[in-house]
Amino acid sequence: MSDVTIYWRPGCVFCMRLENALGASRNKATWRNIWEDDEAREFVAMVNDGNEIVPTVVIDGRPHTNPDPVLVARALKG
């Protein structure tokens, strides 16, 4: 299993799509709400040219902006 951190915010339809697609494996990831975590918000902006685009998913240290849920599911399953 890979190290997976998912940066998200409430109301984001793309975040909800990712969460639903991951099913029970979503609990294997670390979820960080950019509206409640300033460090998370700053990180997302840094890797997205100043934009707070979510979901931003970091898999083994590599950020992916709004990735295909299949990529994240594979990383969580190993």
JSON list of N, CA and C in Angstrom, two decimals:
[
{"chain": "A", "resi": 1, "resn": "MET", "atom": "N", "xyz": [0.84, -1.18, 0.00]},
{"chain": "A", "resi": 1, "resn": "MET", "atom": "CA", "xyz": [0.00, 0.00, 0.00]},
{"chain": "A", "resi": 1, "resn": "MET", "atom": "C", "xyz": [0.88, 1.24, 0.00]},
{"chain": "A", "resi": 2, "resn": "SER", "atom": "N", "xyz": [0.51, 2.22, -0.78]},
{"chain": "A", "resi": 2, "resn": "SER", "atom": "CA", "xyz": [1.24, 3.48, -0.87]},
{"chain": "A", "resi": 2, "resn": "SER", "atom": "C", "xyz": [0.79, 4.44, 0.23]},
{"chain": "A", "resi": 3, "resn": "ASP", "atom": "N", "xyz": [1.62, 5.45, 0.47]},
{"chain": "A", "resi": 3, "resn": "ASP", "atom": "CA", "xyz": [1.26, 6.53, 1.37]},
{"chain": "A", "resi": 3, "resn": "ASP", "atom": "C", "xyz": [0.42, 7.52, 0.57]},
{"chain": "A", "resi": 4, "resn": "VAL", "atom": "N", "xyz": [-0.85, 7.72, 0.98]},
{"chain": "A", "resi": 4, "resn": "VAL", "atom": "CA", "xyz": [-1.78, 8.55, 0.22]},
{"chain": "A", "resi": 4, "resn": "VAL", "atom": "C", "xyz": [-2.40, 9.60, 1.13]},
{"chain": "A", "resi": 5, "resn": "THR", "atom": "N", "xyz": [-2.27, 10.86, 0.73]},
{"chain": "A", "resi": 5, "resn": "THR", "atom": "CA", "xyz": [-2.93, 11.97, 1.42]},
{"chain": "A", "resi": 5, "resn": "THR", "atom": "C", "xyz": [-3.84, 12.67, 0.43]},
{"chain": "A", "resi": 6, "resn": "ILE", "atom": "N", "xyz": [-5.09, 12.87, 0.84]},
{"chain": "A", "resi": 6, "resn": "ILE", "atom": "CA", "xyz": [-6.08, 13.51, -0.02]},
{"chain": "A", "resi": 6, "resn": "ILE", "atom": "C", "xyz": [-6.46, 14.85, 0.57]},
{"chain": "A", "resi": 7, "resn": "TYR", "atom": "N", "xyz": [-6.23, 15.91, -0.19]},
{"chain": "A", "resi": 7, "resn": "TYR", "atom": "CA", "xyz": [-6.58, 17.26, 0.21]},
{"chain": "A", "resi": 7, "resn": "TYR", "atom": "C", "xyz": [-7.94, 17.56, -0.42]},
{"chain": "A", "resi": 8, "resn": "TRP", "atom": "N", "xyz": [-8.89, 18.00, 0.40]},
{"chain": "A", "resi": 8, "resn": "TRP", "atom": "CA", "xyz": [-10.27, 18.17, -0.04]},
{"chain": "A", "resi": 8, "resn": "TRP", "atom": "C", "xyz": [-10.89, 19.37, 0.66]},
{"chain": "A", "resi": 9, "resn": "ARG", "atom": "N", "xyz": [-12.15, 19.67, 0.29]},
{"chain": "A", "resi": 9, "resn": "ARG", "atom": "CA", "xyz": [-12.95, 20.67, 0.99]},
{"chain": "A", "resi": 9, "resn": "ARG", "atom": "C", "xyz": [-14.42, 20.28, 0.89]},
{"chain": "A", "resi": 10, "resn": "PRO", "atom": "N", "xyz": [-15.20, 20.66, 1.89]},
{"chain": "A", "resi": 10, "resn": "PRO", "atom": "CA", "xyz": [-16.64, 20.35, 1.86]},
{"chain": "A", "resi": 10, "resn": "PRO", "atom": "C", "xyz": [-17.31, 20.98, 0.63]},
{"chain": "A", "resi": 11, "resn": "GLY", "atom": "N", "xyz": [-18.26, 20.26, 0.08]},
{"chain": "A", "resi": 11, "resn": "GLY", "atom": "CA", "xyz": [-19.04, 20.76, -1.05]},
{"chain": "A", "resi": 11, "resn": "GLY", "atom": "C", "xyz": [-18.40, 20.54, -2.41]},
{"chain": "A", "resi": 12, "resn": "CYS", "atom": "N", "xyz": [-17.19, 20.04, -2.44]},
{"chain": "A", "resi": 12, "resn": "CYS", "atom": "CA", "xyz": [-16.50, 19.80, -3.71]},
{"chain": "A", "resi": 12, "resn": "CYS", "atom": "C", "xyz": [-17.03, 18.51, -4.33]},
{"chain": "A", "resi": 13, "resn": "VAL", "atom": "N", "xyz": [-17.66, 18.64, -5.49]},
{"chain": "A", "resi": 13, "resn": "VAL", "atom": "CA", "xyz": [-18.25, 17.46, -6.14]},
{"chain": "A", "resi": 13, "resn": "VAL", "atom": "C", "xyz": [-17.19, 16.47, -6.61]},
{"chain": "A", "resi": 14, "resn": "PHE", "atom": "N", "xyz": [-16.03, 16.98, -6.98]},
{"chain": "A", "resi": 14, "resn": "PHE", "atom": "CA", "xyz": [-14.95, 16.08, -7.41]},
{"chain": "A", "resi": 14, "resn": "PHE", "atom": "C", "xyz": [-14.39, 15.30, -6.22]},
{"chain": "A", "resi": 15, "resn": "CYS", "atom": "N", "xyz": [-14.37, 15.94, -5.06]},
{"chain": "A", "resi": 15, "resn": "CYS", "atom": "CA", "xyz": [-13.92, 15.26, -3.83]},
{"chain": "A", "resi": 15, "resn": "CYS", "atom": "C", "xyz": [-14.92, 14.17, -3.45]},
{"chain": "A", "resi": 16, "resn": "MET", "atom": "N", "xyz": [-16.20, 14.48, -3.56]},
{"chain": "A", "resi": 16, "resn": "MET", "atom": "CA", "xyz": [-17.24, 13.50, -3.24]},
{"chain": "A", "resi": 16, "resn": "MET", "atom": "C", "xyz": [-17.19, 12.32, -4.21]},
{"chain": "A", "resi": 17, "resn": "ARG", "atom": "N", "xyz": [-16.94, 12.61, -5.48]},
{"chain": "A", "resi": 17, "resn": "ARG", "atom": "CA", "xyz": [-16.82, 11.55, -6.48]},
{"chain": "A", "resi": 17, "resn": "ARG", "atom": "C", "xyz": [-15.67, 10.63, -6.13]},
{"chain": "A", "resi": 18, "resn": "LEU", "atom": "N", "xyz": [-14.53, 11.22, -5.74]},
{"chain": "A", "resi": 18, "resn": "LEU", "atom": "CA", "xyz": [-13.37, 10.41, -5.37]},
{"chain": "A", "resi": 18, "resn": "LEU", "atom": "C", "xyz": [-13.67, 9.57, -4.14]},
{"chain": "A", "resi": 19, "resn": "GLU", "atom": "N", "xyz": [-14.25, 10.19, -3.13]},
{"chain": "A", "resi": 19, "resn": "GLU", "atom": "CA", "xyz": [-14.56, 9.47, -1.89]},
{"chain": "A", "resi": 19, "resn": "GLU", "atom": "C", "xyz": [-15.49, 8.29, -2.16]},
{"chain": "A", "resi": 20, "resn": "ASN", "atom": "N", "xyz": [-16.53, 8.52, -2.95]},
{"chain": "A", "resi": 20, "resn": "ASN", "atom": "CA", "xyz": [-17.48, 7.45, -3.28]},
{"chain": "A", "resi": 20, "resn": "ASN", "atom": "C", "xyz": [-16.82, 6.34, -4.09]},
{"chain": "A", "resi": 21, "resn": "ALA", "atom": "N", "xyz": [-15.95, 6.70, -5.01]},
{"chain": "A", "resi": 21, "resn": "ALA", "atom": "CA", "xyz": [-15.29, 5.71, -5.85]},
{"chain": "A", "resi": 21, "resn": "ALA", "atom": "C", "xyz": [-14.34, 4.83, -5.05]},
{"chain": "A", "resi": 22, "resn": "LEU", "atom": "N", "xyz": [-13.76, 5.37, -3.99]},
{"chain": "A", "resi": 22, "resn": "LEU", "atom": "CA", "xyz": [-12.81, 4.60, -3.19]},
{"chain": "A", "resi": 22, "resn": "LEU", "atom": "C", "xyz": [-13.48, 3.61, -2.26]},
{"chain": "A", "resi": 23, "resn": "GLY", "atom": "N", "xyz": [-14.75, 3.84, -1.95]},
{"chain": "A", "resi": 23, "resn": "GLY", "atom": "CA", "xyz": [-15.46, 2.93, -1.06]},
{"chain": "A", "resi": 23, "resn": "GLY", "atom": "C", "xyz": [-14.76, 2.80, 0.28]},
{"chain": "A", "resi": 24, "resn": "ALA", "atom": "N", "xyz": [-14.70, 1.60, 0.81]},
{"chain": "A", "resi": 24, "resn": "ALA", "atom": "CA", "xyz": [-14.11, 1.36, 2.13]},
{"chain": "A", "resi": 24, "resn": "ALA", "atom": "C", "xyz": [-12.62, 1.65, 2.17]},
{"chain": "A", "resi": 25, "resn": "SER", "atom": "N", "xyz": [-11.95, 1.58, 1.03]},
{"chain": "A", "resi": 25, "resn": "SER", "atom": "CA", "xyz": [-10.51, 1.82, 1.02]},
{"chain": "A", "resi": 25, "resn": "SER", "atom": "C", "xyz": [-10.18, 3.29, 1.30]},
{"chain": "A", "resi": 26, "resn": "ARG", "atom": "N", "xyz": [-11.18, 4.18, 1.25]},
{"chain": "A", "resi": 26, "resn": "ARG", "atom": "CA", "xyz": [-10.94, 5.60, 1.55]},
{"chain": "A", "resi": 26, "resn": "ARG", "atom": "C", "xyz": [-10.37, 5.79, 2.95]},
{"chain": "A", "resi": 27, "resn": "ASN", "atom": "N", "xyz": [-10.66, 4.86, 3.84]},
{"chain": "A", "resi": 27, "resn": "ASN", "atom": "CA", "xyz": [-10.17, 4.98, 5.21]},
{"chain": "A", "resi": 27, "resn": "ASN", "atom": "C", "xyz": [-8.68, 4.70, 5.34]},
{"chain": "A", "resi": 28, "resn": "LYS", "atom": "N", "xyz": [-8.06, 4.18, 4.28]},
{"chain": "A", "resi": 28, "resn": "LYS", "atom": "CA", "xyz": [-6.62, 3.93, 4.29]},
{"chain": "A", "resi": 28, "resn": "LYS", "atom": "C", "xyz": [-5.82, 5.19, 3.98]},
{"chain": "A", "resi": 29, "resn": "ALA", "atom": "N", "xyz": [-6.48, 6.21, 3.48]},
{"chain": "A", "resi": 29, "resn": "ALA", "atom": "CA", "xyz": [-5.82, 7.48, 3.13]},
{"chain": "A", "resi": 29, "resn": "ALA", "atom": "C", "xyz": [-5.94, 8.47, 4.28]},
{"chain": "A", "resi": 30, "resn": "THR", "atom": "N", "xyz": [-5.06, 9.44, 4.29]},
{"chain": "A", "resi": 30, "resn": "THR", "atom": "CA", "xyz": [-5.15, 10.57, 5.20]},
{"chain": "A", "resi": 30, "resn": "THR", "atom": "C", "xyz": [-5.90, 11.68, 4.47]},
{"chain": "A", "resi": 31, "resn": "TRP", "atom": "N", "xyz": [-6.96, 12.18, 5.08]},
{"chain": "A", "resi": 31, "resn": "TRP", "atom": "CA", "xyz": [-7.78, 13.23, 4.48]},
{"chain": "A", "resi": 31, "resn": "TRP", "atom": "C", "xyz": [-7.51, 14.55, 5.20]},
{"chain": "A", "resi": 32, "resn": "ARG", "atom": "N", "xyz": [-7.21, 15.62, 4.43]},
{"chain": "A", "resi": 32, "resn": "ARG", "atom": "CA", "xyz": [-6.95, 16.93, 5.02]},
{"chain": "A", "resi": 32, "resn": "ARG", "atom": "C", "xyz": [-7.86, 17.97, 4.38]},
{"chain": "A", "resi": 33, "resn": "ASN", "atom": "N", "xyz": [-8.69, 18.58, 5.21]},
{"chain": "A", "resi": 33, "resn": "ASN", "atom": "CA", "xyz": [-9.65, 19.59, 4.77]},
{"chain": "A", "resi": 33, "resn": "ASN", "atom": "C", "xyz": [-8.94, 20.93, 4.64]},
{"chain": "A", "resi": 34, "resn": "ILE", "atom": "N", "xyz": [-8.84, 21.47, 3.44]},
{"chain": "A", "resi": 34, "resn": "ILE", "atom": "CA", "xyz": [-8.10, 22.71, 3.24]},
{"chain": "A", "resi": 34, "resn": "ILE", "atom": "C", "xyz": [-8.81, 23.93, 3.84]},
{"chain": "A", "resi": 35, "resn": "TRP", "atom": "N", "xyz": [-10.09, 23.80, 4.19]},
{"chain": "A", "resi": 35, "resn": "TRP", "atom": "CA", "xyz": [-10.80, 24.91, 4.82]},
{"chain": "A", "resi": 35, "resn": "TRP", "atom": "C", "xyz": [-10.57, 24.93, 6.33]},
{"chain": "A", "resi": 36, "resn": "GLU", "atom": "N", "xyz": [-10.05, 23.86, 6.88]},
{"chain": "A", "resi": 36, "resn": "GLU", "atom": "CA", "xyz": [-9.80, 23.80, 8.32]},
{"chain": "A", "resi": 36, "resn": "GLU", "atom": "C", "xyz": [-8.32, 23.68, 8.65]},
{"chain": "A", "resi": 37, "resn": "ASP", "atom": "N", "xyz": [-7.49, 23.54, 7.65]},
{"chain": "A", "resi": 37, "resn": "ASP", "atom": "CA", "xyz": [-6.06, 23.28, 7.85]},
{"chain": "A", "resi": 37, "resn": "ASP", "atom": "C", "xyz": [-5.26, 24.23, 6.95]},
{"chain": "A", "resi": 38, "resn": "ASP", "atom": "N", "xyz": [-4.75, 25.31, 7.54]},
{"chain": "A", "resi": 38, "resn": "ASP", "atom": "CA", "xyz": [-4.03, 26.32, 6.76]},
{"chain": "A", "resi": 38, "resn": "ASP", "atom": "C", "xyz": [-2.80, 25.75, 6.06]},
{"chain": "A", "resi": 39, "resn": "GLU", "atom": "N", "xyz": [-2.10, 24.86, 6.73]},
{"chain": "A", "resi": 39, "resn": "GLU", "atom": "CA", "xyz": [-0.92, 24.24, 6.12]},
{"chain": "A", "resi": 39, "resn": "GLU", "atom": "C", "xyz": [-1.31, 23.44, 4.89]},
{"chain": "A", "resi": 40, "resn": "ALA", "atom": "N", "xyz": [-2.42, 22.73, 4.97]},
{"chain": "A", "resi": 40, "resn": "ALA", "atom": "CA", "xyz": [-2.91, 21.94, 3.84]},
{"chain": "A", "resi": 40, "resn": "ALA", "atom": "C", "xyz": [-3.30, 22.87, 2.68]},
{"chain": "A", "resi": 41, "resn": "ARG", "atom": "N", "xyz": [-3.99, 23.96, 3.00]},
{"chain": "A", "resi": 41, "resn": "ARG", "atom": "CA", "xyz": [-4.41, 24.92, 1.97]},
{"chain": "A", "resi": 41, "resn": "ARG", "atom": "C", "xyz": [-3.20, 25.52, 1.26]},
{"chain": "A", "resi": 42, "resn": "GLU", "atom": "N", "xyz": [-2.18, 25.88, 2.03]},
{"chain": "A", "resi": 42, "resn": "GLU", "atom": "CA", "xyz": [-0.96, 26.45, 1.45]},
{"chain": "A", "resi": 42, "resn": "GLU", "atom": "C", "xyz": [-0.25, 25.43, 0.56]},
{"chain": "A", "resi": 43, "resn": "PHE", "atom": "N", "xyz": [-0.22, 24.18, 0.98]},
{"chain": "A", "resi": 43, "resn": "PHE", "atom": "CA", "xyz": [0.41, 23.14, 0.17]},
{"chain": "A", "resi": 43, "resn": "PHE", "atom": "C", "xyz": [-0.30, 22.98, -1.16]},
{"chain": "A", "resi": 44, "resn": "VAL", "atom": "N", "xyz": [-1.63, 22.90, -1.11]},
{"chain": "A", "resi": 44, "resn": "VAL", "atom": "CA", "xyz": [-2.41, 22.73, -2.35]},
{"chain": "A", "resi": 44, "resn": "VAL", "atom": "C", "xyz": [-2.17, 23.90, -3.29]},
{"chain": "A", "resi": 45, "resn": "ALA", "atom": "N", "xyz": [-2.16, 25.11, -2.77]},
{"chain": "A", "resi": 45, "resn": "ALA", "atom": "CA", "xyz": [-1.90, 26.28, -3.61]},
{"chain": "A", "resi": 45, "resn": "ALA", "atom": "C", "xyz": [-0.49, 26.22, -4.20]},
{"chain": "A", "resi": 46, "resn": "MET", "atom": "N", "xyz": [0.47, 25.77, -3.42]},
{"chain": "A", "resi": 46, "resn": "MET", "atom": "CA", "xyz": [1.85, 25.71, -3.88]},
{"chain": "A", "resi": 46, "resn": "MET", "atom": "C", "xyz": [2.01, 24.74, -5.06]},
{"chain": "A", "resi": 47, "resn": "VAL", "atom": "N", "xyz": [1.36, 23.59, -5.00]},
{"chain": "A", "resi": 47, "resn": "VAL", "atom": "CA", "xyz": [1.54, 22.60, -6.07]},
{"chain": "A", "resi": 47, "resn": "VAL", "atom": "C", "xyz": [0.59, 22.82, -7.25]},
{"chain": "A", "resi": 48, "resn": "ASN", "atom": "N", "xyz": [-0.31, 23.80, -7.13]},
{"chain": "A", "resi": 48, "resn": "ASN", "atom": "CA", "xyz": [-1.27, 24.08, -8.20]},
{"chain": "A", "resi": 48, "resn": "ASN", "atom": "C", "xyz": [-1.20, 25.53, -8.68]},
{"chain": "A", "resi": 49, "resn": "ASP", "atom": "N", "xyz": [0.01, 26.05, -8.77]},
{"chain": "A", "resi": 49, "resn": "ASP", "atom": "CA", "xyz": [0.24, 27.40, -9.31]},
{"chain": "A", "resi": 49, "resn": "ASP", "atom": "C", "xyz": [-0.60, 28.47, -8.63]},
{"chain": "A", "resi": 50, "resn": "GLY", "atom": "N", "xyz": [-0.74, 28.36, -7.30]},
{"chain": "A", "resi": 50, "resn": "GLY", "atom": "CA", "xyz": [-1.47, 29.36, -6.53]},
{"chain": "A", "resi": 50, "resn": "GLY", "atom": "C", "xyz": [-2.96, 29.09, -6.40]},
{"chain": "A", "resi": 51, "resn": "ASN", "atom": "N", "xyz": [-3.44, 28.06, -7.04]},
{"chain": "A", "resi": 51, "resn": "ASN", "atom": "CA", "xyz": [-4.87, 27.73, -7.00]},
{"chain": "A", "resi": 51, "resn": "ASN", "atom": "C", "xyz": [-5.16, 26.66, -5.95]},
{"chain": "A", "resi": 52, "resn": "GLU", "atom": "N", "xyz": [-6.29, 26.78, -5.31]},
{"chain": "A", "resi": 52, "resn": "GLU", "atom": "CA", "xyz": [-6.70, 25.81, -4.29]},
{"chain": "A", "resi": 52, "resn": "GLU", "atom": "C", "xyz": [-7.57, 24.72, -4.94]},
{"chain": "A", "resi": 53, "resn": "ILE", "atom": "N", "xyz": [-6.97, 23.95, -5.82]},
{"chain": "A", "resi": 53, "resn": "ILE", "atom": "CA", "xyz": [-7.70, 22.93, -6.57]},
{"chain": "A", "resi": 53, "resn": "ILE", "atom": "C", "xyz": [-7.74, 21.64, -5.76]},
{"chain": "A", "resi": 54, "resn": "VAL", "atom": "N", "xyz": [-8.95, 21.15, -5.57]},
{"chain": "A", "resi": 54, "resn": "VAL", "atom": "CA", "xyz": [-9.13, 19.88, -4.87]},
{"chain": "A", "resi": 54, "resn": "VAL", "atom": "C", "xyz": [-10.05, 18.99, -5.70]},
{"chain": "A", "resi": 55, "resn": "PRO", "atom": "N", "xyz": [-9.91, 17.69, -5.59]},
{"chain": "A", "resi": 55, "resn": "PRO", "atom": "CA", "xyz": [-8.94, 17.04, -4.72]},
{"chain": "A", "resi": 55, "resn": "PRO", "atom": "C", "xyz": [-7.53, 17.10, -5.31]},
{"chain": "A", "resi": 56, "resn": "THR", "atom": "N", "xyz": [-6.60, 17.35, -4.44]},
{"chain": "A", "resi": 56, "resn": "THR", "atom": "CA", "xyz": [-5.19, 17.17, -4.76]},
{"chain": "A", "resi": 56, "resn": "THR", "atom": "C", "xyz": [-4.76, 15.97, -3.93]},
{"chain": "A", "resi": 57, "resn": "VAL", "atom": "N", "xyz": [-4.20, 14.98, -4.58]},
{"chain": "A", "resi": 57, "resn": "VAL", "atom": "CA", "xyz": [-3.85, 13.73, -3.91]},
{"chain": "A", "resi": 57, "resn": "VAL", "atom": "C", "xyz": [-2.35, 13.52, -4.01]},
{"chain": "A", "resi": 58, "resn": "VAL", "atom": "N", "xyz": [-1.73, 13.27, -2.87]},
{"chain": "A", "resi": 58, "resn": "VAL", "atom": "CA", "xyz": [-0.30, 12.99, -2.86]},
{"chain": "A", "resi": 58, "resn": "VAL", "atom": "C", "xyz": [-0.12, 11.49, -2.65]},
{"chain": "A", "resi": 59, "resn": "ILE", "atom": "N", "xyz": [0.52, 10.86, -3.62]},
{"chain": "A", "resi": 59, "resn": "ILE", "atom": "CA", "xyz": [0.79, 9.43, -3.57]},
{"chain": "A", "resi": 59, "resn": "ILE", "atom": "C", "xyz": [2.30, 9.25, -3.52]},
{"chain": "A", "resi": 60, "resn": "ASP", "atom": "N", "xyz": [2.76, 8.71, -2.41]},
{"chain": "A", "resi": 60, "resn": "ASP", "atom": "CA", "xyz": [4.20, 8.50, -2.22]},
{"chain": "A", "resi": 60, "resn": "ASP", "atom": "C", "xyz": [5.01, 9.75, -2.53]},
{"chain": "A", "resi": 61, "resn": "GLY", "atom": "N", "xyz": [4.52, 10.90, -2.04]},
{"chain": "A", "resi": 61, "resn": "GLY", "atom": "CA", "xyz": [5.24, 12.16, -2.19]},
{"chain": "A", "resi": 61, "resn": "GLY", "atom": "C", "xyz": [5.02, 12.90, -3.48]},
{"chain": "A", "resi": 62, "resn": "ARG", "atom": "N", "xyz": [4.26, 12.34, -4.40]},
{"chain": "A", "resi": 62, "resn": "ARG", "atom": "CA", "xyz": [4.02, 12.98, -5.70]},
{"chain": "A", "resi": 62, "resn": "ARG", "atom": "C", "xyz": [2.58, 13.49, -5.78]},
{"chain": "A", "resi": 63, "resn": "PRO", "atom": "N", "xyz": [2.39, 14.82, -5.98]},
{"chain": "A", "resi": 63, "resn": "PRO", "atom": "CA", "xyz": [1.03, 15.36, -6.05]},
{"chain": "A", "resi": 63, "resn": "PRO", "atom": "C", "xyz": [0.36, 15.10, -7.40]},
{"chain": "A", "resi": 64, "resn": "HIS", "atom": "N", "xyz": [-0.95, 14.86, -7.31]},
{"chain": "A", "resi": 64, "resn": "HIS", "atom": "CA", "xyz": [-1.79, 14.65, -8.49]},
{"chain": "A", "resi": 64, "resn": "HIS", "atom": "C", "xyz": [-3.02, 15.54, -8.30]},
{"chain": "A", "resi": 65, "resn": "THR", "atom": "N", "xyz": [-3.30, 16.38, -9.27]},
{"chain": "A", "resi": 65, "resn": "THR", "atom": "CA", "xyz": [-4.45, 17.28, -9.19]},
{"chain": "A", "resi": 65, "resn": "THR", "atom": "C", "xyz": [-5.66, 16.63, -9.84]},
{"chain": "A", "resi": 66, "resn": "ASN", "atom": "N", "xyz": [-6.73, 16.48, -9.05]},
{"chain": "A", "resi": 66, "resn": "ASN", "atom": "CA", "xyz": [-7.98, 15.86, -9.51]},
{"chain": "A", "resi": 66, "resn": "ASN", "atom": "C", "xyz": [-7.71, 14.58, -10.30]},
{"chain": "A", "resi": 67, "resn": "PRO", "atom": "N", "xyz": [-7.03, 13.63, -9.67]},
{"chain": "A", "resi": 67, "resn": "PRO", "atom": "CA", "xyz": [-6.66, 12.40, -10.39]},
{"chain": "A", "resi": 67, "resn": "PRO", "atom": "C", "xyz": [-7.85, 11.48, -10.64]},
{"chain": "A", "resi": 68, "resn": "ASP", "atom": "N", "xyz": [-7.66, 10.60, -11.57]},
{"chain": "A", "resi": 68, "resn": "ASP", "atom": "CA", "xyz": [-8.65, 9.55, -11.82]},
{"chain": "A", "resi": 68, "resn": "ASP", "atom": "C", "xyz": [-8.76, 8.71, -10.55]},
{"chain": "A", "resi": 69, "resn": "PRO", "atom": "N", "xyz": [-9.96, 8.46, -10.06]},
{"chain": "A", "resi": 69, "resn": "PRO", "atom": "CA", "xyz": [-10.14, 7.67, -8.86]},
{"chain": "A", "resi": 69, "resn": "PRO", "atom": "C", "xyz": [-9.48, 6.28, -8.94]},
{"chain": "A", "resi": 70, "resn": "VAL", "atom": "N", "xyz": [-9.36, 5.73, -10.15]},
{"chain": "A", "resi": 70, "resn": "VAL", "atom": "CA", "xyz": [-8.72, 4.42, -10.31]},
{"chain": "A", "resi": 70, "resn": "VAL", "atom": "C", "xyz": [-7.26, 4.48, -9.87]},
{"chain": "A", "resi": 71, "resn": "LEU", "atom": "N", "xyz": [-6.57, 5.57, -10.17]},
{"chain": "A", "resi": 71, "resn": "LEU", "atom": "CA", "xyz": [-5.17, 5.74, -9.77]},
{"chain": "A", "resi": 71, "resn": "LEU", "atom": "C", "xyz": [-5.06, 5.72, -8.24]},
{"chain": "A", "resi": 72, "resn": "VAL", "atom": "N", "xyz": [-5.95, 6.43, -7.58]},
{"chain": "A", "resi": 72, "resn": "VAL", "atom": "CA", "xyz": [-5.91, 6.50, -6.11]},
{"chain": "A", "resi": 72, "resn": "VAL", "atom": "C", "xyz": [-6.28, 5.15, -5.50]},
{"chain": "A", "resi": 73, "resn": "ALA", "atom": "N", "xyz": [-7.27, 4.50, -6.06]},
{"chain": "A", "resi": 73, "resn": "ALA", "atom": "CA", "xyz": [-7.69, 3.18, -5.55]},
{"chain": "A", "resi": 73, "resn": "ALA", "atom": "C", "xyz": [-6.55, 2.18, -5.67]},
{"chain": "A", "resi": 74, "resn": "ARG", "atom": "N", "xyz": [-5.84, 2.20, -6.78]},
{"chain": "A", "resi": 74, "resn": "ARG", "atom": "CA", "xyz": [-4.71, 1.30, -6.97]},
{"chain": "A", "resi": 74, "resn": "ARG", "atom": "C", "xyz": [-3.62, 1.55, -5.94]},
{"chain": "A", "resi": 75, "resn": "ALA", "atom": "N", "xyz": [-3.35, 2.82, -5.67]},
{"chain": "A", "resi": 75, "resn": "ALA", "atom": "CA", "xyz": [-2.32, 3.17, -4.69]},
{"chain": "A", "resi": 75, "resn": "ALA", "atom": "C", "xyz": [-2.72, 2.70, -3.30]},
{"chain": "A", "resi": 76, "resn": "LEU", "atom": "N", "xyz": [-3.99, 2.78, -2.97]},
{"chain": "A", "resi": 76, "resn": "LEU", "atom": "CA", "xyz": [-4.45, 2.35, -1.64]},
{"chain": "A", "resi": 76, "resn": "LEU", "atom": "C", "xyz": [-4.47, 0.83, -1.49]},
{"chain": "A", "resi": 77, "resn": "LYS", "atom": "N", "xyz": [-4.61, 0.14, -2.60]},
{"chain": "A", "resi": 77, "resn": "LYS", "atom": "CA", "xyz": [-4.64, -1.33, -2.54]},
{"chain": "A", "resi": 77, "resn": "LYS", "atom": "C", "xyz": [-3.25, -1.93, -2.62]},
{"chain": "A", "resi": 78, "resn": "GLY", "atom": "N", "xyz": [-2.29, -1.13, -3.08]},
{"chain": "A", "resi": 78, "resn": "GLY", "atom": "CA", "xyz": [-0.90, -1.62, -3.16]},
{"chain": "A", "resi": 78, "resn": "GLY", "atom": "C", "xyz": [-0.58, -2.11, -4.47]}
]
